């Protein structure tokens, strides 16, 4: 996943001439993606325990928690992409 983030940037001649430090931008993006994936990975690893604990209270609440977890995973990357796009424009 980190390699995909690093390879995803396409540089043009203008980008290289404007003096921005692309290596540092790519490194920051890779670190952010890695931290997000590690954070969600830890929660996914603990998901069965969390769902069993919530499921003792309410099965609907456990299902809702699982659905929100999946939506949050994609939502974080969607929000990051929007922020990056605004930063570039």
Coordinates of N, CA and C in Angstrom, one line a residue:
X1 N 0.8 -1.2 0.0 CA 0.0 0.0 0.0 C 0.9 1.3 0.0
X2 N 1.9 1.2 0.8 CA 2.8 2.4 0.9 C 3.5 2.6 -0.5
X3 N 3.9 1.5 -1.1 CA 4.5 1.6 -2.4 C 3.6 2.3 -3.5
X4 N 2.3 1.9 -3.3 CA 1.3 2.5 -4.3 C 1.2 4.0 -4.0
X5 N 1.2 4.4 -2.8 CA 1.2 5.9 -2.5 C 2.4 6.6 -3.1
X6 N 3.6 6.0 -2.9 CA 4.8 6.6 -3.4 C 4.8 6.6 -5.0
X7 N 4.3 5.6 -5.6 CA 4.3 5.6 -7.1 C 3.2 6.3 -7.7
X8 N 2.2 6.7 -6.9 CA 1.0 7.3 -7.5 C 1.2 8.7 -8.0
X9 N 2.2 9.4 -7.5 CA 2.4 10.8 -7.9 C 3.1 10.8 -9.3
X10 N 2.5 11.7 -10.2 CA 3.0 11.9 -11.5 C 3.6 13.3 -11.5
X11 N 4.9 13.4 -11.8 CA 5.6 14.6 -11.9 C 5.6 15.2 -13.3
X12 N 5.4 16.5 -13.4 CA 5.6 17.1 -14.7 C 6.8 18.0 -14.6
X13 N 7.2 18.5 -15.8 CA 8.4 19.4 -15.8 C 8.1 20.6 -14.9
X14 N 6.9 21.2 -14.9 CA 6.6 22.3 -14.1 C 6.7 22.0 -12.6
X15 N 6.3 20.8 -12.2 CA 6.5 20.4 -10.8 C 7.9 20.4 -10.4
X16 N 8.8 19.9 -11.3 CA 10.2 19.8 -10.9 C 10.8 21.2 -10.9
X17 N 10.3 22.1 -11.7 CA 11.0 23.5 -11.8 C 10.5 24.4 -10.7
X18 N 9.3 24.1 -10.1 CA 8.8 25.1 -9.2 C 9.5 25.0 -7.8
X19 N 10.4 24.1 -7.6 CA 11.2 24.0 -6.4 C 10.6 23.3 -5.2
X20 N 9.4 22.7 -5.4 CA 8.8 22.0 -4.3 C 9.6 20.7 -4.0
X21 N 9.6 20.4 -2.7 CA 10.3 19.1 -2.3 C 9.3 18.0 -2.4
X22 N 9.3 17.3 -3.5 CA 8.4 16.2 -3.8 C 8.7 15.0 -2.9
X23 N 10.0 14.7 -2.7 CA 10.3 13.6 -1.9 C 9.8 13.7 -0.5
X24 N 9.8 14.9 0.1 CA 9.3 15.1 1.4 C 7.8 15.0 1.4
X25 N 7.1 15.5 0.3 CA 5.7 15.3 0.2 C 5.3 13.9 0.1
X26 N 6.0 13.1 -0.7 CA 5.7 11.7 -0.8 C 6.0 10.9 0.5
X27 N 7.0 11.3 1.2 CA 7.4 10.7 2.5 C 6.3 10.9 3.5
X28 N 5.8 12.2 3.5 CA 4.7 12.5 4.5 C 3.4 11.7 4.1
X29 N 3.1 11.6 2.9 CA 1.9 10.8 2.4 C 2.1 9.4 2.8
X30 N 3.3 8.8 2.6 CA 3.5 7.4 2.9 C 3.4 7.2 4.4
X31 N 3.9 8.1 5.2 CA 3.9 7.9 6.7 C 2.4 8.1 7.2
X32 N 1.7 9.0 6.6 CA 0.3 9.2 7.0 C -0.5 7.9 6.6
X33 N -0.3 7.4 5.4 CA -1.0 6.2 5.0 C -0.7 5.0 5.9
X34 N 0.6 4.9 6.2 CA 1.0 3.8 7.1 C 0.4 3.9 8.5
X35 N 0.4 5.1 9.0 CA -0.2 5.2 10.4 C -1.7 4.9 10.4
X36 N -2.4 5.4 9.3 CA -3.8 5.1 9.2 C -4.1 3.6 9.1
X37 N -3.3 2.9 8.2 CA -3.4 1.5 8.1 C -3.1 0.7 9.3
X38 N -2.1 1.2 10.0 CA -1.7 0.5 11.3 C -2.8 0.7 12.3
X39 N -3.4 1.9 12.4 CA -4.4 2.2 13.4 C -5.7 1.3 13.1
X40 N -6.1 1.3 11.8 CA -7.3 0.5 11.5 C -7.0 -1.0 11.6
X41 N -5.7 -1.4 11.3 CA -5.3 -2.8 11.5 C -5.5 -3.2 12.9
X42 N -5.1 -2.4 13.8 CA -5.2 -2.8 15.3 C -6.6 -2.9 15.7
X43 N -7.5 -2.0 15.2 CA -8.9 -2.1 15.5 C -9.5 -3.3 14.9
X44 N -9.1 -3.6 13.6 CA -9.7 -4.7 12.9 C -9.2 -6.0 13.6
X45 N -8.0 -6.1 14.1 CA -7.6 -7.2 14.9 C -8.4 -7.4 16.2
X46 N -8.8 -6.4 16.8 CA -9.5 -6.4 18.0 C -11.1 -6.5 17.8
X47 N -11.5 -6.4 16.5 CA -12.9 -6.3 16.2 C -13.7 -7.4 16.7
X48 N -13.3 -8.7 16.7 CA -14.2 -9.7 17.3 C -14.5 -9.5 18.7
X49 N -13.4 -9.1 19.5 CA -13.6 -8.9 20.9 C -14.6 -7.7 21.2
X50 N -14.4 -6.6 20.4 CA -15.2 -5.4 20.5 C -16.6 -5.8 20.2
X51 N -16.8 -6.5 19.1 CA -18.2 -6.8 18.7 C -18.9 -7.7 19.7
X52 N -18.1 -8.7 20.3 CA -18.8 -9.5 21.3 C -19.1 -8.7 22.5
X53 N -18.3 -7.8 22.9 CA -18.6 -6.9 24.0 C -19.8 -6.1 23.8
X54 N -19.9 -5.5 22.6 CA -21.0 -4.6 22.3 C -22.3 -5.5 22.0
X55 N -22.1 -6.7 21.5 CA -23.2 -7.6 21.2 C -23.9 -8.1 22.4
X56 N -23.2 -8.1 23.6 CA -23.9 -8.4 24.8 C -24.9 -7.4 25.2
X57 N -24.6 -6.2 24.8 CA -25.6 -5.1 25.1 C -26.7 -5.1 24.0
X58 N -26.3 -5.1 22.7 CA -27.3 -5.1 21.6 C -26.6 -5.7 20.4
X59 N -27.2 -6.7 19.7 CA -26.7 -7.1 18.4 C -26.7 -6.1 17.4
X60 N -27.8 -5.2 17.4 CA -27.9 -4.1 16.4 C -26.8 -3.1 16.6
X61 N -26.4 -2.8 17.8 CA -25.3 -1.9 18.1 C -24.0 -2.5 17.6
X62 N -23.8 -3.8 17.8 CA -22.5 -4.4 17.3 C -22.5 -4.3 15.7
X63 N -23.6 -4.6 15.1 CA -23.6 -4.5 13.6 C -23.4 -3.1 13.1
X64 N -24.0 -2.1 13.8 CA -23.8 -0.7 13.5 C -22.3 -0.3 13.7
X65 N -21.7 -0.8 14.7 CA -20.3 -0.5 15.0 C -19.4 -1.0 13.8
X66 N -19.7 -2.3 13.4 CA -18.9 -2.9 12.3 C -19.1 -2.1 11.0
X67 N -20.4 -1.7 10.7 CA -20.6 -0.9 9.5 C -19.9 0.5 9.6
X68 N -20.0 1.1 10.7 CA -19.3 2.4 10.9 C -17.8 2.3 10.7
X69 N -17.2 1.2 11.2 CA -15.8 0.9 11.1 C -15.4 0.9 9.6
X70 N -16.2 0.1 8.8 CA -15.8 0.0 7.4 C -16.0 1.3 6.7
X71 N -17.1 2.1 7.0 CA -17.3 3.4 6.4 C -16.2 4.4 6.8
X72 N -15.7 4.3 8.1 CA -14.7 5.2 8.5 C -13.3 4.9 7.8
X73 N -13.1 3.6 7.5 CA -11.8 3.3 6.8 C -11.8 4.0 5.5
X74 N -12.8 3.9 4.7 CA -12.8 4.6 3.4 C -13.0 6.1 3.6
X75 N -13.7 6.5 4.6 CA -13.9 7.9 4.8 C -12.7 8.7 5.1
X76 N -11.8 8.1 5.9 CA -10.5 8.7 6.2 C -9.7 9.0 5.0
X77 N -9.6 8.0 4.1 CA -8.8 8.2 2.8 C -9.5 9.2 1.9
X78 N -10.9 9.2 1.9 CA -11.6 10.1 1.1 C -11.4 11.6 1.6
X79 N -11.4 11.8 2.9 CA -11.1 13.1 3.4 C -9.7 13.5 3.2
X80 N -8.8 12.6 3.3 CA -7.4 12.9 3.0 C -7.2 13.3 1.6
X81 N -7.9 12.6 0.6 CA -7.8 13.0 -0.8 C -8.3 14.4 -1.0
X82 N -9.4 14.7 -0.4 CA -10.0 16.0 -0.6 C -9.1 17.1 0.0
X83 N -8.5 16.8 1.1 CA -7.5 17.8 1.7 C -6.3 18.0 0.8
X84 N -5.8 16.9 0.2 CA -4.7 17.0 -0.7 C -5.1 17.8 -2.0
X85 N -6.3 17.6 -2.5 CA -6.7 18.3 -3.7 C -6.8 19.8 -3.4
X86 N -7.4 20.1 -2.3 CA -7.5 21.5 -1.9 C -6.2 22.2 -1.8
X87 N -5.2 21.4 -1.2 CA -3.9 21.9 -1.0 C -3.2 22.2 -2.3
X88 N -3.4 21.4 -3.4 CA -2.8 21.5 -4.7 C -3.4 22.7 -5.5
X89 N -4.7 22.9 -5.3 CA -5.4 24.0 -6.0 C -5.2 25.3 -5.5

